[in-house]
Amino acid sequence: MKNLLKPKFEKIVPSFGSSFSYRIYNKNQQNKNHTFWHYHPELELVYVNGGSGKRQIGSHISYYRKGDLILIGSDLPHCGFTDSLSDHECETVIQIKPDFLGASFFDIPEMKNIKVLLETSKMGIVFHGEEKRRIGKEIENLETRNNFEKLAGLLNILHQLSEAENYTILNAQGFILEAELQDNNRINVIFNFVKEEFKRPIPLEEIAGMSNMTVPSFCRYFKKITGKTFVQFVNEYRLVHAAKLLHEKQMSILDVCFESGFNNFSHFNKQFKKFTGKSPSYYRNELKYAVS
């Protein structure tokens, strides 16, 4: 358990001759970073072609269908976006340091909109609809380009993202990480613990003790960092897991309830409807017709 809970700092190494990392994962070569919360100074642009899965970025937790296109800012903790249940074709990941073109490159007038995009990405941005599919295809097409063409193509993609109109800011209610590495480590330990233990009750005394805090101090700290109470965060994690099970597994709604960490079926139904606007049964029936 202890090894699973350690926060993971991911070291990004660009391929030879390139200033940023470009990787494609498929069913033969899986992205292993879905197993833990991790962070890195590089911004990360991810396109998941088809399939479904959880988004876990900062304190935001949600479920996506029919693929995903997301931009994650520097040092914003997150999990990978696909797993063994996700029927995706491939996942393309681009990782770039904020100053990969020089400390002041994005200060020039032509880069004004992209600079705003990169600043906004500190909260996490997910793109939707036709823009998701069109820009995602261009991200995949970079695979066959030489290094210079990849760079030029990346700048064009960032420009298109900066002009996109159909998007959601994931941590708009706030996610603040202090500059100290200790703080980054602490929140990642908490996130990893919830990821592993959400199916059972998690007393505040237990999680506060892990953080070497009193319960009141921990509650203030967690609310300051995430904009949510710890109980709210855990319940949202459980509800998104329930949404994932409703879509990806053939099991009864009662089993989904208990498999997601709830021990009261009536309470589960009430919370799920409050979170999604739909009952679990209506949500499952609607999935096959939904377009994202």
PDB file of C-alpha atoms in Angstrom:
ATOM      1  CA  MET A   1       0.000   0.000   0.000  1.00  0.00           C
ATOM      2  CA  LYS A   2       2.683   2.522   0.960  1.00  0.00           C
ATOM      3  CA  ASN A   3       4.416   2.301  -2.420  1.00  0.00           C
ATOM      4  CA  LEU A   4       1.105   2.884  -4.213  1.00  0.00           C
ATOM      5  CA  LEU A   5       0.493   6.038  -2.214  1.00  0.00           C
ATOM      6  CA  LYS A   6       3.763   7.779  -2.959  1.00  0.00           C
ATOM      7  CA  PRO A   7       3.291  10.776  -5.235  1.00  0.00           C
ATOM      8  CA  LYS A   8       4.885  10.236  -8.592  1.00  0.00           C
ATOM      9  CA  PHE A   9       7.010  12.872 -10.262  1.00  0.00           C
ATOM     10  CA  GLU A  10       7.167  11.967 -13.941  1.00  0.00           C
ATOM     11  CA  LYS A  11      10.399  12.851 -15.716  1.00  0.00           C
ATOM     12  CA  ILE A  12       9.749  13.735 -19.364  1.00  0.00           C
ATOM     13  CA  VAL A  13      12.526  13.049 -21.885  1.00  0.00           C
ATOM     14  CA  PRO A  14      11.911  14.315 -25.441  1.00  0.00           C
ATOM     15  CA  SER A  15      13.050  12.121 -28.308  1.00  0.00           C
ATOM     16  CA  PHE A  16      16.418  12.883 -29.905  1.00  0.00           C
ATOM     17  CA  GLY A  17      16.380  16.068 -31.967  1.00  0.00           C
ATOM     18  CA  SER A  18      13.094  17.341 -30.523  1.00  0.00           C
ATOM     19  CA  SER A  19      12.276  19.982 -27.892  1.00  0.00           C
ATOM     20  CA  PHE A  20       9.105  18.239 -26.706  1.00  0.00           C
ATOM     21  CA  SER A  21       7.741  14.735 -26.180  1.00  0.00           C
ATOM     22  CA  TYR A  22       5.301  13.132 -28.627  1.00  0.00           C
ATOM     23  CA  ARG A  23       4.030   9.616 -27.896  1.00  0.00           C
ATOM     24  CA  ILE A  24       1.231   7.410 -29.193  1.00  0.00           C
ATOM     25  CA  TYR A  25      -0.185   4.566 -27.116  1.00  0.00           C
ATOM     26  CA  ASN A  26      -2.454   1.800 -28.380  1.00  0.00           C
ATOM     27  CA  LYS A  27      -3.656  -1.649 -27.303  1.00  0.00           C
ATOM     28  CA  ASN A  28      -0.190  -3.093 -27.856  1.00  0.00           C
ATOM     29  CA  GLN A  29       1.604  -0.294 -26.009  1.00  0.00           C
ATOM     30  CA  GLN A  30      -0.412   0.938 -23.021  1.00  0.00           C
ATOM     31  CA  ASN A  31       0.104   4.212 -21.185  1.00  0.00           C
ATOM     32  CA  LYS A  32       1.062   3.053 -17.672  1.00  0.00           C
ATOM     33  CA  ASN A  33       0.446   6.457 -16.051  1.00  0.00           C
ATOM     34  CA  HIS A  34      -3.260   5.737 -15.501  1.00  0.00           C
ATOM     35  CA  THR A  35      -2.380   3.804 -12.348  1.00  0.00           C
ATOM     36  CA  PHE A  36      -1.388   6.755 -10.158  1.00  0.00           C
ATOM     37  CA  TRP A  37      -1.707  10.476  -9.645  1.00  0.00           C
ATOM     38  CA  HIS A  38       1.389  12.187 -10.953  1.00  0.00           C
ATOM     39  CA  TYR A  39       2.635  15.602 -11.969  1.00  0.00           C
ATOM     40  CA  HIS A  40       5.390  17.217 -14.020  1.00  0.00           C
ATOM     41  CA  PRO A  41       6.442  20.750 -15.009  1.00  0.00           C
ATOM     42  CA  GLU A  42       5.563  20.073 -18.654  1.00  0.00           C
ATOM     43  CA  LEU A  43       2.161  21.011 -20.062  1.00  0.00           C
ATOM     44  CA  GLU A  44       0.352  17.965 -21.413  1.00  0.00           C
ATOM     45  CA  LEU A  45      -1.960  17.780 -24.431  1.00  0.00           C
ATOM     46  CA  VAL A  46      -3.831  14.461 -24.685  1.00  0.00           C
ATOM     47  CA  TYR A  47      -6.104  13.156 -27.423  1.00  0.00           C
ATOM     48  CA  VAL A  48      -7.948   9.894 -26.779  1.00  0.00           C
ATOM     49  CA  ASN A  49      -9.422   8.628 -30.054  1.00  0.00           C
ATOM     50  CA  GLY A  50     -12.702   6.964 -29.130  1.00  0.00           C
ATOM     51  CA  GLY A  51     -13.517   5.004 -26.008  1.00  0.00           C
ATOM     52  CA  SER A  52     -14.402   6.232 -22.551  1.00  0.00           C
ATOM     53  CA  GLY A  53     -12.835   6.736 -19.157  1.00  0.00           C
ATOM     54  CA  LYS A  54     -12.337   8.964 -16.121  1.00  0.00           C
ATOM     55  CA  ARG A  55     -10.919  12.456 -16.123  1.00  0.00           C
ATOM     56  CA  GLN A  56      -8.950  13.078 -12.932  1.00  0.00           C
ATOM     57  CA  ILE A  57      -7.252  16.465 -13.102  1.00  0.00           C
ATOM     58  CA  GLY A  58      -6.584  18.482  -9.961  1.00  0.00           C
ATOM     59  CA  SER A  59      -9.689  18.205  -7.791  1.00  0.00           C
ATOM     60  CA  HIS A  60     -11.916  17.693 -10.857  1.00  0.00           C
ATOM     61  CA  ILE A  61     -13.300  14.202 -11.492  1.00  0.00           C
ATOM     62  CA  SER A  62     -15.610  13.368 -14.393  1.00  0.00           C
ATOM     63  CA  TYR A  63     -16.381  10.720 -17.000  1.00  0.00           C
ATOM     64  CA  TYR A  64     -15.931  11.054 -20.762  1.00  0.00           C
ATOM     65  CA  ARG A  65     -17.417   9.163 -23.709  1.00  0.00           C
ATOM     66  CA  LYS A  66     -16.460   9.007 -27.387  1.00  0.00           C
ATOM     67  CA  GLY A  67     -12.884  10.107 -26.782  1.00  0.00           C
ATOM     68  CA  ASP A  68     -11.274  13.119 -25.135  1.00  0.00           C
ATOM     69  CA  LEU A  69      -9.100  16.142 -25.917  1.00  0.00           C
ATOM     70  CA  ILE A  70      -7.581  17.825 -22.899  1.00  0.00           C
ATOM     71  CA  LEU A  71      -4.850  20.347 -22.064  1.00  0.00           C
ATOM     72  CA  ILE A  72      -3.245  20.142 -18.614  1.00  0.00           C
ATOM     73  CA  GLY A  73      -1.059  22.884 -17.192  1.00  0.00           C
ATOM     74  CA  SER A  74       2.328  22.671 -15.525  1.00  0.00           C
ATOM     75  CA  ASP A  75       2.471  20.709 -12.218  1.00  0.00           C
ATOM     76  CA  LEU A  76      -1.291  20.070 -12.237  1.00  0.00           C
ATOM     77  CA  PRO A  77      -1.666  16.539 -10.781  1.00  0.00           C
ATOM     78  CA  HIS A  78      -3.621  14.059 -12.875  1.00  0.00           C
ATOM     79  CA  CYS A  79      -4.083  10.425 -13.818  1.00  0.00           C
ATOM     80  CA  GLY A  80      -3.865   8.856 -17.243  1.00  0.00           C
ATOM     81  CA  PHE A  81      -7.110   8.792 -19.207  1.00  0.00           C
ATOM     82  CA  THR A  82      -7.535   5.245 -20.438  1.00  0.00           C
ATOM     83  CA  ASP A  83      -7.518   1.815 -18.839  1.00  0.00           C
ATOM     84  CA  SER A  84      -8.142  -1.813 -19.700  1.00  0.00           C
ATOM     85  CA  LEU A  85     -11.911  -1.255 -19.924  1.00  0.00           C
ATOM     86  CA  SER A  86     -11.672   1.663 -22.347  1.00  0.00           C
ATOM     87  CA  ASP A  87     -12.363   0.712 -25.962  1.00  0.00           C
ATOM     88  CA  HIS A  88     -10.208   3.462 -27.458  1.00  0.00           C
ATOM     89  CA  GLU A  89      -8.272   3.225 -30.715  1.00  0.00           C
ATOM     90  CA  CYS A  90      -5.228   5.104 -29.473  1.00  0.00           C
ATOM     91  CA  GLU A  91      -4.056   7.812 -27.088  1.00  0.00           C
ATOM     92  CA  THR A  92      -1.671  10.560 -28.251  1.00  0.00           C
ATOM     93  CA  VAL A  93       0.252  12.531 -25.618  1.00  0.00           C
ATOM     94  CA  ILE A  94       2.285  15.700 -26.237  1.00  0.00           C
ATOM     95  CA  GLN A  95       4.316  17.116 -23.331  1.00  0.00           C
ATOM     96  CA  ILE A  96       6.073  20.480 -23.542  1.00  0.00           C
ATOM     97  CA  LYS A  97       7.938  22.635 -21.049  1.00  0.00           C
ATOM     98  CA  PRO A  98       6.334  26.086 -20.629  1.00  0.00           C
ATOM     99  CA  ASP A  99       9.554  27.735 -21.881  1.00  0.00           C
ATOM    100  CA  PHE A 100      10.462  25.142 -24.528  1.00  0.00           C
ATOM    101  CA  LEU A 101      10.744  27.915 -27.135  1.00  0.00           C
ATOM    102  CA  GLY A 102      12.522  30.330 -24.818  1.00  0.00           C
ATOM    103  CA  ALA A 103      11.527  32.267 -21.714  1.00  0.00           C
ATOM    104  CA  SER A 104       9.862  35.145 -23.586  1.00  0.00           C
ATOM    105  CA  PHE A 105       8.655  33.507 -26.832  1.00  0.00           C
ATOM    106  CA  PHE A 106       4.990  33.533 -25.831  1.00  0.00           C
ATOM    107  CA  ASP A 107       5.244  37.233 -24.903  1.00  0.00           C
ATOM    108  CA  ILE A 108       5.451  38.336 -28.542  1.00  0.00           C
ATOM    109  CA  PRO A 109       2.207  39.813 -29.987  1.00  0.00           C
ATOM    110  CA  GLU A 110       1.518  36.887 -32.329  1.00  0.00           C
ATOM    111  CA  MET A 111       1.429  34.503 -29.358  1.00  0.00           C
ATOM    112  CA  LYS A 112      -1.000  36.546 -27.236  1.00  0.00           C
ATOM    113  CA  ASN A 113      -3.935  34.129 -27.521  1.00  0.00           C
ATOM    114  CA  ILE A 114      -1.761  31.056 -27.037  1.00  0.00           C
ATOM    115  CA  LYS A 115      -0.257  32.612 -23.900  1.00  0.00           C
ATOM    116  CA  VAL A 116      -3.777  33.035 -22.489  1.00  0.00           C
ATOM    117  CA  LEU A 117      -4.508  29.396 -23.386  1.00  0.00           C
ATOM    118  CA  LEU A 118      -1.415  28.164 -21.559  1.00  0.00           C
ATOM    119  CA  GLU A 119      -2.272  30.238 -18.484  1.00  0.00           C
ATOM    120  CA  THR A 120      -5.818  28.868 -18.463  1.00  0.00           C
ATOM    121  CA  SER A 121      -4.487  25.314 -18.799  1.00  0.00           C
ATOM    122  CA  LYS A 122      -3.259  25.541 -15.188  1.00  0.00           C
ATOM    123  CA  MET A 123      -6.861  24.676 -14.282  1.00  0.00           C
ATOM    124  CA  GLY A 124      -7.212  22.000 -16.991  1.00  0.00           C
ATOM    125  CA  ILE A 125      -9.224  22.462 -20.209  1.00  0.00           C
ATOM    126  CA  VAL A 126     -11.302  19.837 -22.020  1.00  0.00           C
ATOM    127  CA  PHE A 127     -12.509  20.429 -25.592  1.00  0.00           C
ATOM    128  CA  HIS A 128     -15.734  19.111 -27.093  1.00  0.00           C
ATOM    129  CA  GLY A 129     -17.630  18.310 -30.261  1.00  0.00           C
ATOM    130  CA  GLU A 130     -16.331  18.822 -33.773  1.00  0.00           C
ATOM    131  CA  GLU A 131     -13.348  20.853 -32.560  1.00  0.00           C
ATOM    132  CA  LYS A 132     -12.244  17.892 -30.444  1.00  0.00           C
ATOM    133  CA  ARG A 133     -12.351  15.515 -33.404  1.00  0.00           C
ATOM    134  CA  ARG A 134     -10.836  17.891 -35.954  1.00  0.00           C
ATOM    135  CA  ILE A 135      -7.927  19.053 -33.793  1.00  0.00           C
ATOM    136  CA  GLY A 136      -7.451  15.528 -32.459  1.00  0.00           C
ATOM    137  CA  LYS A 137      -6.956  14.257 -36.001  1.00  0.00           C
ATOM    138  CA  GLU A 138      -4.283  16.899 -36.584  1.00  0.00           C
ATOM    139  CA  ILE A 139      -2.528  15.810 -33.381  1.00  0.00           C
ATOM    140  CA  GLU A 140      -2.439  12.221 -34.653  1.00  0.00           C
ATOM    141  CA  ASN A 141      -1.181  13.352 -38.076  1.00  0.00           C
ATOM    142  CA  LEU A 142       1.964  14.790 -36.459  1.00  0.00           C
ATOM    143  CA  GLU A 143       3.248  11.228 -36.070  1.00  0.00           C
ATOM    144  CA  THR A 144       4.482  11.063 -39.670  1.00  0.00           C
ATOM    145  CA  ARG A 145       6.085  14.539 -39.714  1.00  0.00           C
ATOM    146  CA  ASN A 146       9.766  15.310 -39.235  1.00  0.00           C
ATOM    147  CA  ASN A 147      10.840  17.227 -36.127  1.00  0.00           C
ATOM    148  CA  PHE A 148      10.560  20.690 -37.680  1.00  0.00           C
ATOM    149  CA  GLU A 149       7.138  19.923 -39.138  1.00  0.00           C
ATOM    150  CA  LYS A 150       6.039  18.561 -35.750  1.00  0.00           C
ATOM    151  CA  LEU A 151       7.013  21.847 -34.099  1.00  0.00           C
ATOM    152  CA  ALA A 152       5.249  23.958 -36.724  1.00  0.00           C
ATOM    153  CA  GLY A 153       2.209  21.689 -36.499  1.00  0.00           C
ATOM    154  CA  LEU A 154       2.161  21.935 -32.700  1.00  0.00           C
ATOM    155  CA  LEU A 155       2.119  25.739 -32.828  1.00  0.00           C
ATOM    156  CA  ASN A 156      -0.765  25.596 -35.296  1.00  0.00           C
ATOM    157  CA  ILE A 157      -2.640  23.190 -33.009  1.00  0.00           C
ATOM    158  CA  LEU A 158      -2.113  25.476 -29.998  1.00  0.00           C
ATOM    159  CA  HIS A 159      -3.409  28.373 -32.109  1.00  0.00           C
ATOM    160  CA  GLN A 160      -6.544  26.408 -33.003  1.00  0.00           C
ATOM    161  CA  LEU A 161      -7.088  25.456 -29.365  1.00  0.00           C
ATOM    162  CA  SER A 162      -6.740  29.124 -28.358  1.00  0.00           C
ATOM    163  CA  GLU A 163      -9.590  29.990 -30.753  1.00  0.00           C
ATOM    164  CA  ALA A 164     -11.833  27.038 -29.830  1.00  0.00           C
ATOM    165  CA  GLU A 165     -15.293  27.928 -28.548  1.00  0.00           C
ATOM    166  CA  ASN A 166     -16.536  24.567 -27.283  1.00  0.00           C
ATOM    167  CA  TYR A 167     -14.566  23.784 -24.119  1.00  0.00           C
ATOM    168  CA  THR A 168     -14.845  23.431 -20.339  1.00  0.00           C
ATOM    169  CA  ILE A 169     -12.440  24.666 -17.672  1.00  0.00           C
ATOM    170  CA  LEU A 170     -12.185  21.773 -15.236  1.00  0.00           C
ATOM    171  CA  ASN A 171     -11.033  23.455 -12.029  1.00  0.00           C
ATOM    172  CA  ALA A 172     -12.787  26.797 -12.518  1.00  0.00           C
ATOM    173  CA  GLN A 173     -13.848  26.747  -8.858  1.00  0.00           C
ATOM    174  CA  GLY A 174     -10.217  26.710  -7.833  1.00  0.00           C
ATOM    175  CA  PHE A 175      -7.238  24.422  -7.443  1.00  0.00           C
ATOM    176  CA  ILE A 176      -4.218  26.005  -5.807  1.00  0.00           C
ATOM    177  CA  LEU A 177      -0.886  24.317  -5.227  1.00  0.00           C
ATOM    178  CA  GLU A 178       1.655  26.050  -3.073  1.00  0.00           C
ATOM    179  CA  ALA A 179       5.145  26.419  -4.520  1.00  0.00           C
ATOM    180  CA  GLU A 180       6.721  24.041  -2.021  1.00  0.00           C
ATOM    181  CA  LEU A 181       7.393  20.519  -3.244  1.00  0.00           C
ATOM    182  CA  GLN A 182       6.200  19.207   0.127  1.00  0.00           C
ATOM    183  CA  ASP A 183       2.722  20.574  -0.568  1.00  0.00           C
ATOM    184  CA  ASN A 184       2.628  18.985  -4.013  1.00  0.00           C
ATOM    185  CA  ASN A 185       3.671  15.666  -2.505  1.00  0.00           C
ATOM    186  CA  ARG A 186       1.056  15.890   0.228  1.00  0.00           C
ATOM    187  CA  ILE A 187      -1.904  16.458  -2.090  1.00  0.00           C
ATOM    188  CA  ASN A 188      -0.754  13.664  -4.393  1.00  0.00           C
ATOM    189  CA  VAL A 189      -0.540  11.273  -1.424  1.00  0.00           C
ATOM    190  CA  ILE A 190      -4.132  12.181  -0.546  1.00  0.00           C
ATOM    191  CA  PHE A 191      -5.338  11.736  -4.132  1.00  0.00           C
ATOM    192  CA  ASN A 192      -3.596   8.375  -4.471  1.00  0.00           C
ATOM    193  CA  PHE A 193      -5.078   7.213  -1.173  1.00  0.00           C
ATOM    194  CA  VAL A 194      -8.609   8.069  -2.324  1.00  0.00           C
ATOM    195  CA  LYS A 195      -7.975   6.313  -5.642  1.00  0.00           C
ATOM    196  CA  GLU A 196      -7.041   3.105  -3.829  1.00  0.00           C
ATOM    197  CA  GLU A 197      -9.476   3.215  -0.902  1.00  0.00           C
ATOM    198  CA  PHE A 198     -12.646   4.964  -2.126  1.00  0.00           C
ATOM    199  CA  LYS A 199     -14.726   1.753  -1.916  1.00  0.00           C
ATOM    200  CA  ARG A 200     -14.601   1.797   1.890  1.00  0.00           C
ATOM    201  CA  PRO A 201     -15.400   4.497   4.463  1.00  0.00           C
ATOM    202  CA  ILE A 202     -12.479   6.916   4.909  1.00  0.00           C
ATOM    203  CA  PRO A 203     -12.683   8.640   8.317  1.00  0.00           C
ATOM    204  CA  LEU A 204     -11.398  12.187   8.424  1.00  0.00           C
ATOM    205  CA  GLU A 205      -9.210  11.182  11.367  1.00  0.00           C
ATOM    206  CA  GLU A 206      -7.423   8.622   9.187  1.00  0.00           C
ATOM    207  CA  ILE A 207      -6.683  10.900   6.246  1.00  0.00           C
ATOM    208  CA  ALA A 208      -5.766  13.812   8.526  1.00  0.00           C
ATOM    209  CA  GLY A 209      -3.328  11.559  10.382  1.00  0.00           C
ATOM    210  CA  MET A 210      -1.695  10.556   7.100  1.00  0.00           C
ATOM    211  CA  SER A 211      -1.127  14.262   6.432  1.00  0.00           C
ATOM    212  CA  ASN A 212       0.217  14.881   9.961  1.00  0.00           C
ATOM    213  CA  MET A 213      -2.612  17.325  10.636  1.00  0.00           C
ATOM    214  CA  THR A 214      -5.488  17.676  13.040  1.00  0.00           C
ATOM    215  CA  VAL A 215      -8.921  17.141  11.491  1.00  0.00           C
ATOM    216  CA  PRO A 216      -9.822  20.878  11.475  1.00  0.00           C
ATOM    217  CA  SER A 217      -6.427  21.805   9.985  1.00  0.00           C
ATOM    218  CA  PHE A 218      -6.737  19.132   7.299  1.00  0.00           C
ATOM    219  CA  CYS A 219     -10.260  20.230   6.363  1.00  0.00           C
ATOM    220  CA  ARG A 220      -9.136  23.848   5.968  1.00  0.00           C
ATOM    221  CA  TYR A 221      -6.065  22.786   3.979  1.00  0.00           C
ATOM    222  CA  PHE A 222      -7.989  20.514   1.601  1.00  0.00           C
ATOM    223  CA  LYS A 223     -10.708  23.102   0.979  1.00  0.00           C
ATOM    224  CA  LYS A 224      -8.082  25.775   0.307  1.00  0.00           C
ATOM    225  CA  ILE A 225      -6.222  23.598  -2.220  1.00  0.00           C
ATOM    226  CA  THR A 226      -9.142  21.988  -4.049  1.00  0.00           C
ATOM    227  CA  GLY A 227     -12.107  24.277  -3.476  1.00  0.00           C
ATOM    228  CA  LYS A 228     -14.011  21.242  -2.159  1.00  0.00           C
ATOM    229  CA  THR A 229     -14.479  19.479   1.148  1.00  0.00           C
ATOM    230  CA  PHE A 230     -12.796  16.094   1.444  1.00  0.00           C
ATOM    231  CA  VAL A 231     -16.179  14.355   1.785  1.00  0.00           C
ATOM    232  CA  GLN A 232     -17.396  16.058  -1.391  1.00  0.00           C
ATOM    233  CA  PHE A 233     -14.236  15.017  -3.252  1.00  0.00           C
ATOM    234  CA  VAL A 234     -14.560  11.360  -2.210  1.00  0.00           C
ATOM    235  CA  ASN A 235     -18.260  11.246  -3.080  1.00  0.00           C
ATOM    236  CA  GLU A 236     -17.588  12.740  -6.519  1.00  0.00           C
ATOM    237  CA  TYR A 237     -14.897  10.115  -7.085  1.00  0.00           C
ATOM    238  CA  ARG A 238     -17.398   7.381  -6.184  1.00  0.00           C
ATOM    239  CA  LEU A 239     -20.123   8.845  -8.414  1.00  0.00           C
ATOM    240  CA  VAL A 240     -17.825   9.113 -11.443  1.00  0.00           C
ATOM    241  CA  HIS A 241     -16.718   5.521 -10.853  1.00  0.00           C
ATOM    242  CA  ALA A 242     -20.398   4.556 -10.776  1.00  0.00           C
ATOM    243  CA  ALA A 243     -20.974   6.362 -14.093  1.00  0.00           C
ATOM    244  CA  LYS A 244     -18.043   4.440 -15.570  1.00  0.00           C
ATOM    245  CA  LEU A 245     -19.451   1.109 -14.366  1.00  0.00           C
ATOM    246  CA  LEU A 246     -22.929   1.917 -15.706  1.00  0.00           C
ATOM    247  CA  HIS A 247     -21.423   2.475 -19.136  1.00  0.00           C
ATOM    248  CA  GLU A 248     -18.747  -0.197 -19.305  1.00  0.00           C
ATOM    249  CA  LYS A 249     -20.017  -3.167 -17.286  1.00  0.00           C
ATOM    250  CA  GLN A 250     -23.156  -5.244 -17.441  1.00  0.00           C
ATOM    251  CA  MET A 251     -24.063  -5.313 -13.758  1.00  0.00           C
ATOM    252  CA  SER A 252     -27.127  -4.375 -11.745  1.00  0.00           C
ATOM    253  CA  ILE A 253     -27.492  -0.818 -10.457  1.00  0.00           C
ATOM    254  CA  LEU A 254     -27.535  -2.210  -6.932  1.00  0.00           C
ATOM    255  CA  ASP A 255     -24.136  -3.826  -7.548  1.00  0.00           C
ATOM    256  CA  VAL A 256     -22.862  -0.567  -9.062  1.00  0.00           C
ATOM    257  CA  CYS A 257     -23.905   1.200  -5.878  1.00  0.00           C
ATOM    258  CA  PHE A 258     -21.898  -1.074  -3.585  1.00  0.00           C
ATOM    259  CA  GLU A 259     -18.982  -1.441  -6.010  1.00  0.00           C
ATOM    260  CA  SER A 260     -18.621   2.347  -6.011  1.00  0.00           C
ATOM    261  CA  GLY A 261     -18.314   2.651  -2.237  1.00  0.00           C
ATOM    262  CA  PHE A 262     -21.901   3.468  -1.272  1.00  0.00           C
ATOM    263  CA  ASN A 263     -23.597   1.335   1.378  1.00  0.00           C
ATOM    264  CA  ASN A 264     -27.127   2.757   1.026  1.00  0.00           C
ATOM    265  CA  PHE A 265     -28.995   2.311  -2.266  1.00  0.00           C
ATOM    266  CA  SER A 266     -31.467   5.134  -1.661  1.00  0.00           C
ATOM    267  CA  HIS A 267     -28.653   7.538  -0.778  1.00  0.00           C
ATOM    268  CA  PHE A 268     -26.713   6.459  -3.880  1.00  0.00           C
ATOM    269  CA  ASN A 269     -29.687   7.147  -6.165  1.00  0.00           C
ATOM    270  CA  LYS A 270     -30.251  10.563  -4.593  1.00  0.00           C
ATOM    271  CA  GLN A 271     -26.572  11.570  -4.843  1.00  0.00           C
ATOM    272  CA  PHE A 272     -26.191  10.281  -8.411  1.00  0.00           C
ATOM    273  CA  LYS A 273     -29.229  12.258  -9.580  1.00  0.00           C
ATOM    274  CA  LYS A 274     -27.958  15.366  -7.784  1.00  0.00           C
ATOM    275  CA  PHE A 275     -24.517  14.978  -9.416  1.00  0.00           C
ATOM    276  CA  THR A 276     -25.597  14.103 -12.985  1.00  0.00           C
ATOM    277  CA  GLY A 277     -29.177  15.403 -13.133  1.00  0.00           C
ATOM    278  CA  LYS A 278     -30.343  11.875 -13.983  1.00  0.00           C
ATOM    279  CA  SER A 279     -31.210   8.681 -12.132  1.00  0.00           C
ATOM    280  CA  PRO A 280     -28.718   5.797 -12.589  1.00  0.00           C
ATOM    281  CA  SER A 281     -31.185   3.831 -14.730  1.00  0.00           C
ATOM    282  CA  TYR A 282     -31.998   6.826 -16.954  1.00  0.00           C
ATOM    283  CA  TYR A 283     -28.280   7.633 -17.244  1.00  0.00           C
ATOM    284  CA  ARG A 284     -27.473   4.082 -18.405  1.00  0.00           C
ATOM    285  CA  ASN A 285     -30.292   4.022 -20.956  1.00  0.00           C
ATOM    286  CA  GLU A 286     -29.278   7.423 -22.325  1.00  0.00           C
ATOM    287  CA  LEU A 287     -25.604   6.543 -22.835  1.00  0.00           C
ATOM    288  CA  LYS A 288     -26.076   4.616 -26.050  1.00  0.00           C
ATOM    289  CA  TYR A 289     -27.681   7.630 -27.717  1.00  0.00           C
ATOM    290  CA  ALA A 290     -25.429  10.361 -26.311  1.00  0.00           C
ATOM    291  CA  VAL A 291     -22.968  12.278 -28.491  1.00  0.00           C
ATOM    292  CA  SER A 292     -20.126  14.276 -26.908  1.00  0.00           C
TER     293      SER A 292
END
